[in-house]
């Protein structure tokens, strides 16, 4: 009797228990789905845009991309899912089982159980066509859509990965990230022509200033970082800078992002160059590791023949030569330069590219520049008669100067002397009275 009652209670408990429900599909990115090594029918949901569609008698094949990867995810569905709304460019949400693909072209595929068209697209009116490579000049006509193309998508993913790698490098190295202001009252050593900032309503009244003093879009965050380096031993910023230089060349942009850093208690250029080399190599290796397909596409269509050059740079230690040695190399070159190399003159891009090629296509540090070429705050080497400062530029193949830096002059009496010689003493005193615009 006792056993019968226990059995009856168990049966009642089973009958009142809710039936197990099907687990909801987990949302995954295309990159995440393609990275699954052993797919066992997990239910997933993928959202993206149709890159291609192919309909057979009983099977429908879609390739869906969400921007997370150059490669698209193949979706296999019953032909009953086919409709006019499923077209190239349409945005869709697909739910189904992630399974191992029988094809050698991909590791996994999505066996669709549900396909929902979120936004339809008229493939005939869409400016980009499947399997057609459009020139960059054509893509510029469609700034709202060009990021869907393979080339622009790869460039943006590489840039995103490089940005993350730069931040990660500085964080792991103990740097504090400082957000320096975009609107500022300083000119930062006259680094370039300035964009002045004024409210649109006051453009016609130039004598009035919104901030009571003239302000500009920043050309550099260096002065603000130097203030912060009095409280934090290692600081950096990575943000937009602006130059009002009316030039159409690739080397003169109105807006670009720049990495700047300050390190307190630094006593040698060797330590500074180590930071530069480590940042370059860490960032490049991270991009190569995390975006191999994107980098391959860039090498194929945007910069052919550059892959081996980059790997060559990463495998070798960067070289170091002095400015004086660089000038001698240029003087002995058989190449005719537009600007004749001579000691005391600045190095131009043609000189920088030749020096890198002369050094075996390995990045090279050029150190100890003439005092007259550099700003007043760079540390005097006191090495007359040529008189140089502890400055360094990193030159890389195909580009020229990529990094620039120096030791700061910490000897107050020497700073005063240089400011006096340059006629900047009064300006320096006035600067100390001006507030920073944050």
XYZ file of C-alpha atoms in Angstrom:
438
model
C 0.000 0.000 0.000
C 2.834 2.361 0.867
C 4.522 1.622 -2.455
C 1.307 2.182 -4.378
C 0.751 5.580 -2.758
C 4.345 6.647 -3.561
C 3.878 5.565 -7.162
C 0.599 7.497 -7.394
C 2.263 10.662 -6.037
C 5.077 10.272 -8.587
C 2.601 9.913 -11.445
C 0.700 13.019 -10.320
C 3.968 14.992 -10.133
C 4.923 13.939 -13.652
C 1.525 14.816 -15.089
C 1.569 18.307 -13.533
C 5.177 19.131 -14.623
C 5.485 21.447 -17.643
C 6.626 19.897 -20.912
C 10.208 20.846 -21.871
C 10.266 23.727 -24.375
C 12.577 24.075 -27.338
C 15.531 26.249 -26.416
C 15.470 29.666 -28.131
C 18.000 30.214 -30.870
C 21.150 31.974 -29.661
C 22.093 35.069 -31.630
C 25.567 34.763 -33.167
C 27.610 36.824 -35.604
C 28.681 35.428 -38.950
C 32.267 35.477 -37.726
C 31.278 33.591 -34.585
C 29.372 30.981 -36.586
C 32.224 30.448 -39.033
C 34.606 30.005 -36.109
C 32.751 27.005 -34.685
C 35.033 23.997 -35.047
C 32.541 21.183 -34.423
C 28.938 22.095 -35.212
C 26.424 19.691 -33.663
C 23.095 21.169 -34.679
C 23.044 24.100 -32.252
C 20.057 26.378 -32.815
C 21.269 29.857 -33.716
C 19.966 33.115 -35.125
C 21.948 35.153 -37.667
C 21.059 38.626 -38.909
C 22.627 40.289 -41.919
C 22.403 41.107 -45.600
C 22.125 38.708 -48.518
C 25.311 38.670 -50.597
C 24.161 35.995 -53.028
C 21.178 33.725 -53.635
C 20.913 30.564 -55.683
C 17.735 28.552 -56.088
C 17.626 24.937 -57.186
C 14.672 22.616 -57.609
C 14.496 21.507 -53.982
C 17.164 23.578 -52.228
C 17.761 27.286 -51.715
C 21.272 28.616 -51.008
C 21.883 32.020 -49.424
C 25.099 33.711 -48.422
C 24.538 36.108 -45.531
C 27.036 38.664 -44.246
C 26.741 40.958 -41.213
C 30.010 42.906 -41.539
C 31.826 40.937 -38.841
C 33.788 38.924 -41.403
C 34.892 39.105 -45.012
C 33.493 35.619 -45.510
C 29.752 35.037 -45.606
C 27.786 32.251 -43.947
C 26.072 29.790 -46.252
C 22.414 29.207 -45.458
C 20.738 26.082 -46.804
C 16.933 26.137 -46.909
C 14.012 24.300 -48.437
C 12.930 25.729 -51.789
C 9.578 26.649 -50.217
C 11.339 29.605 -48.529
C 12.043 31.186 -51.913
C 10.294 34.491 -52.566
C 10.785 37.726 -54.483
C 11.800 39.508 -51.281
C 14.827 37.235 -50.895
C 17.169 39.196 -53.139
C 20.712 40.502 -53.226
C 21.018 43.347 -50.685
C 17.957 42.407 -48.606
C 18.376 42.267 -44.833
C 17.260 39.011 -43.229
C 17.031 37.147 -39.954
C 17.664 33.423 -40.236
C 17.047 30.854 -37.510
C 18.106 27.261 -37.755
C 20.667 24.615 -36.917
C 24.387 25.136 -37.324
C 25.724 21.943 -38.891
C 28.927 20.686 -40.459
C 29.078 21.493 -44.146
C 29.753 18.738 -46.676
C 31.532 21.294 -48.869
C 35.276 21.893 -48.538
C 34.792 25.626 -49.065
C 33.367 26.176 -45.581
C 33.490 24.383 -42.256
C 29.865 24.969 -41.244
C 26.544 26.011 -42.745
C 23.187 27.070 -41.355
C 20.248 24.746 -41.990
C 17.372 27.224 -42.016
C 14.148 26.632 -40.099
C 12.871 30.215 -40.401
C 13.810 33.089 -42.719
C 12.382 36.547 -42.131
C 12.986 39.427 -44.523
C 13.583 42.451 -42.317
C 14.139 44.879 -45.190
C 13.654 44.146 -48.863
C 15.939 45.423 -51.623
C 15.347 45.978 -55.317
C 18.397 44.212 -56.738
C 17.970 45.884 -60.136
C 18.016 49.383 -58.633
C 20.768 48.594 -56.108
C 23.977 50.363 -57.277
C 26.270 47.401 -56.538
C 26.038 44.133 -58.422
C 26.900 40.619 -57.309
C 30.387 39.418 -58.365
C 31.252 42.802 -59.864
C 34.277 44.796 -58.676
C 33.497 48.478 -58.713
C 36.295 51.095 -58.842
C 36.754 53.294 -55.778
C 35.742 56.365 -57.780
C 32.353 54.745 -58.387
C 31.934 53.750 -54.732
C 32.465 57.368 -53.612
C 29.128 58.232 -55.201
C 27.354 56.063 -52.617
C 28.822 56.890 -49.183
C 25.801 55.375 -47.403
C 26.251 51.981 -49.075
C 29.935 51.624 -49.950
C 30.778 50.070 -46.563
C 28.916 46.949 -47.722
C 31.569 46.247 -50.347
C 34.392 43.825 -49.636
C 37.190 46.371 -50.033
C 35.727 49.073 -47.774
C 34.525 46.465 -45.274
C 38.025 44.984 -45.031
C 39.658 48.399 -44.607
C 37.253 49.333 -41.805
C 37.713 46.013 -39.985
C 41.505 46.347 -40.213
C 41.282 49.896 -38.891
C 39.018 48.783 -36.043
C 41.383 45.966 -35.108
C 44.408 48.280 -35.249
C 42.656 50.830 -33.029
C 41.819 48.149 -30.458
C 45.402 46.826 -30.590
C 46.835 50.309 -29.958
C 44.610 50.843 -26.943
C 45.399 47.353 -25.669
C 49.150 47.931 -26.023
C 49.088 51.120 -23.995
C 46.766 49.643 -21.367
C 48.962 46.564 -20.944
C 52.015 48.827 -20.715
C 50.518 50.846 -17.854
C 49.553 54.004 -19.739
C 46.567 56.135 -18.708
C 44.266 57.131 -21.566
C 43.573 60.886 -21.603
C 40.768 62.460 -23.623
C 42.364 65.679 -24.817
C 39.968 68.407 -26.044
C 38.973 68.786 -29.665
C 38.224 72.497 -29.178
C 41.232 74.297 -27.733
C 42.826 77.736 -27.459
C 46.366 76.540 -28.181
C 48.195 76.203 -31.485
C 50.647 73.578 -30.152
C 53.961 74.877 -31.585
C 52.401 75.983 -34.870
C 51.976 72.430 -36.138
C 49.758 73.495 -39.029
C 47.090 75.826 -40.295
C 44.111 75.995 -37.931
C 40.351 75.687 -38.280
C 38.862 78.426 -36.092
C 35.642 77.547 -34.261
C 32.749 79.995 -33.963
C 28.966 79.602 -33.644
C 27.264 79.917 -37.025
C 25.146 82.788 -35.716
C 28.272 84.861 -34.972
C 30.230 84.323 -38.159
C 29.283 87.804 -39.341
C 30.580 89.386 -36.110
C 34.267 88.320 -36.013
C 35.178 90.610 -33.096
C 33.012 88.550 -30.736
C 34.266 85.182 -29.459
C 32.067 82.498 -27.933
C 34.814 81.601 -25.411
C 36.024 85.221 -25.056
C 39.267 84.144 -26.747
C 39.837 82.592 -30.182
C 39.541 78.787 -30.197
C 40.391 76.186 -32.812
C 40.012 72.536 -33.727
C 43.021 70.778 -32.229
C 46.143 70.071 -34.246
C 47.684 68.063 -31.393
C 46.941 66.980 -27.827
C 50.598 67.232 -26.825
C 50.342 70.273 -24.515
C 47.460 68.744 -22.597
C 49.320 65.435 -22.285
C 52.386 67.226 -20.952
C 50.227 68.712 -18.190
C 48.923 65.241 -17.337
C 52.431 63.764 -17.333
C 53.044 65.828 -14.206
C 50.596 63.550 -12.359
C 50.756 60.279 -14.331
C 54.073 58.796 -15.409
C 52.677 57.358 -18.652
C 49.802 58.893 -20.625
C 48.477 58.678 -24.172
C 45.680 59.979 -26.336
C 44.249 58.721 -29.611
C 41.823 61.072 -31.273
C 41.013 63.309 -34.217
C 43.296 66.168 -35.233
C 42.656 68.820 -37.847
C 44.856 70.741 -40.278
C 43.502 73.497 -42.510
C 45.995 72.813 -45.289
C 44.353 73.133 -48.678
C 46.128 70.209 -50.314
C 44.781 67.260 -52.275
C 47.692 64.919 -51.525
C 47.445 61.747 -49.446
C 49.898 63.174 -46.924
C 47.836 66.283 -46.137
C 44.450 65.460 -44.658
C 42.014 67.936 -43.156
C 41.109 65.371 -40.463
C 42.971 62.311 -39.232
C 43.503 60.287 -36.067
C 46.834 60.516 -34.291
C 48.410 58.588 -31.415
C 50.358 60.729 -28.940
C 52.084 59.664 -25.725
C 54.175 61.176 -22.951
C 56.444 59.258 -20.551
C 57.843 60.893 -17.423
C 61.330 60.145 -16.071
C 62.519 58.871 -19.456
C 66.285 59.285 -19.746
C 67.341 57.719 -23.063
C 66.243 57.640 -26.671
C 66.822 53.889 -26.605
C 63.931 53.440 -24.156
C 61.699 55.656 -26.294
C 62.574 53.749 -29.473
C 61.770 50.468 -27.731
C 58.243 51.710 -27.017
C 57.827 52.813 -30.649
C 59.068 49.519 -32.078
C 56.939 47.464 -29.689
C 53.820 49.485 -30.524
C 54.395 49.072 -34.269
C 55.051 45.331 -34.102
C 52.304 44.535 -31.585
C 49.682 46.385 -33.606
C 50.772 44.902 -36.942
C 50.932 41.330 -35.604
C 47.511 41.673 -33.971
C 45.956 42.801 -37.249
C 47.655 40.015 -39.208
C 46.482 37.458 -36.661
C 42.875 38.627 -36.276
C 42.120 39.820 -39.822
C 44.036 37.473 -42.144
C 41.369 37.411 -44.878
C 40.927 41.185 -44.809
C 44.681 41.770 -44.981
C 44.942 39.299 -47.855
C 42.253 41.161 -49.791
C 44.016 44.497 -49.184
C 47.292 43.016 -50.417
C 45.552 41.671 -53.503
C 43.608 44.746 -54.612
C 44.901 47.812 -52.729
C 48.583 47.188 -52.029
C 49.858 44.292 -54.153
C 53.269 42.947 -53.202
C 53.235 44.434 -49.696
C 52.591 41.255 -47.678
C 56.168 39.975 -47.773
C 57.466 43.468 -46.999
C 55.394 43.709 -43.805
C 56.423 40.244 -42.611
C 60.043 41.155 -43.357
C 59.735 44.225 -41.109
C 58.258 42.222 -38.247
C 61.009 39.587 -38.328
C 63.887 42.046 -38.030
C 65.063 44.481 -35.395
C 64.701 48.081 -36.484
C 67.915 49.859 -37.437
C 69.295 53.058 -35.891
C 71.300 55.730 -37.721
C 72.077 59.326 -36.840
C 70.871 62.284 -38.876
C 74.493 62.949 -39.845
C 74.888 59.381 -41.153
C 71.604 59.711 -43.041
C 72.786 62.854 -44.816
C 76.048 61.158 -45.831
C 74.129 58.174 -47.247
C 71.933 60.527 -49.274
C 74.919 62.498 -50.577
C 76.547 59.309 -51.846
C 73.342 58.050 -53.513
C 73.288 57.677 -57.300
C 69.653 58.810 -57.308
C 68.859 62.406 -58.215
C 66.692 64.079 -55.586
C 64.333 67.000 -56.075
C 65.688 68.464 -52.821
C 69.482 68.330 -52.511
C 70.452 66.660 -49.210
C 72.688 68.750 -46.964
C 73.423 68.902 -43.262
C 71.029 71.268 -41.507
C 68.196 70.766 -44.004
C 65.083 68.766 -43.223
C 64.630 65.286 -44.675
C 61.902 65.100 -47.306
C 59.728 62.113 -48.170
C 61.966 61.161 -51.104
C 64.954 61.090 -48.737
C 63.107 59.040 -46.130
C 61.990 56.411 -48.641
C 65.510 56.115 -50.068
C 67.030 55.657 -46.601
C 64.620 52.817 -45.816
C 65.363 51.127 -49.139
C 69.106 51.594 -48.573
C 68.747 49.875 -45.170
C 67.162 46.752 -46.683
C 63.465 47.697 -46.451
C 63.639 47.530 -42.667
C 62.216 50.364 -40.549
C 64.985 52.688 -39.439
C 65.240 55.177 -36.582
C 66.958 58.450 -37.472
C 68.215 60.151 -34.300
C 69.970 63.341 -33.165
C 68.628 66.003 -35.506
C 70.102 69.508 -35.788
C 68.870 71.812 -33.037
C 67.690 74.410 -35.566
C 65.228 71.939 -37.141
C 63.385 70.997 -33.969
C 61.140 72.726 -31.400
C 62.687 74.509 -28.410
C 61.616 71.878 -25.860
C 63.718 68.996 -27.263
C 66.735 68.063 -25.141
C 70.020 69.660 -26.173
C 72.763 67.057 -26.735
C 75.413 69.764 -26.125
C 77.580 68.120 -28.769
C 78.876 71.160 -30.717
C 79.949 72.314 -33.169
C 77.051 70.728 -35.100
C 74.717 70.980 -32.117
C 71.941 68.367 -32.153
C 68.960 67.457 -30.009
C 67.771 64.067 -28.718
C 65.030 63.653 -31.331
C 64.007 60.546 -33.263
C 61.874 59.747 -36.323
C 60.871 56.237 -37.350
C 60.928 55.730 -41.118
C 59.085 52.743 -42.619
C 59.033 51.294 -46.160
C 56.520 52.780 -48.556
C 55.507 55.551 -46.156
C 58.441 57.492 -44.815
C 58.067 59.023 -41.365
C 55.504 57.196 -39.220
C 56.574 58.051 -35.643
C 58.298 61.108 -34.227
C 59.454 61.892 -30.701
C 62.172 63.249 -28.448
C 63.489 63.612 -24.958
C 62.239 66.818 -23.312
C 64.608 69.489 -22.082
C 64.367 69.364 -18.287
C 67.163 71.870 -17.504
C 65.337 75.087 -16.782
C 68.203 77.463 -17.483
C 68.696 75.959 -20.955
C 64.985 76.317 -21.674
C 65.130 79.984 -20.678
C 68.141 80.561 -22.914
C 66.513 78.947 -25.947
C 63.243 80.834 -25.430
C 65.182 84.087 -25.207
C 67.147 83.339 -28.402
C 63.910 82.530 -30.237
C 62.118 85.610 -28.902
C 59.512 83.457 -27.183
C 60.005 84.542 -23.567
C 57.074 86.960 -23.592
C 54.846 84.456 -25.393
C 55.802 81.798 -22.829
C 54.861 84.100 -19.952
C 51.537 84.952 -21.594
C 50.879 81.255 -22.209
C 51.187 80.538 -18.506
C 48.339 82.996 -17.903
C 45.970 81.447 -20.489
C 43.495 78.789 -19.324
C 43.158 75.506 -21.143
C 39.806 75.026 -22.892
C 38.644 71.532 -21.877
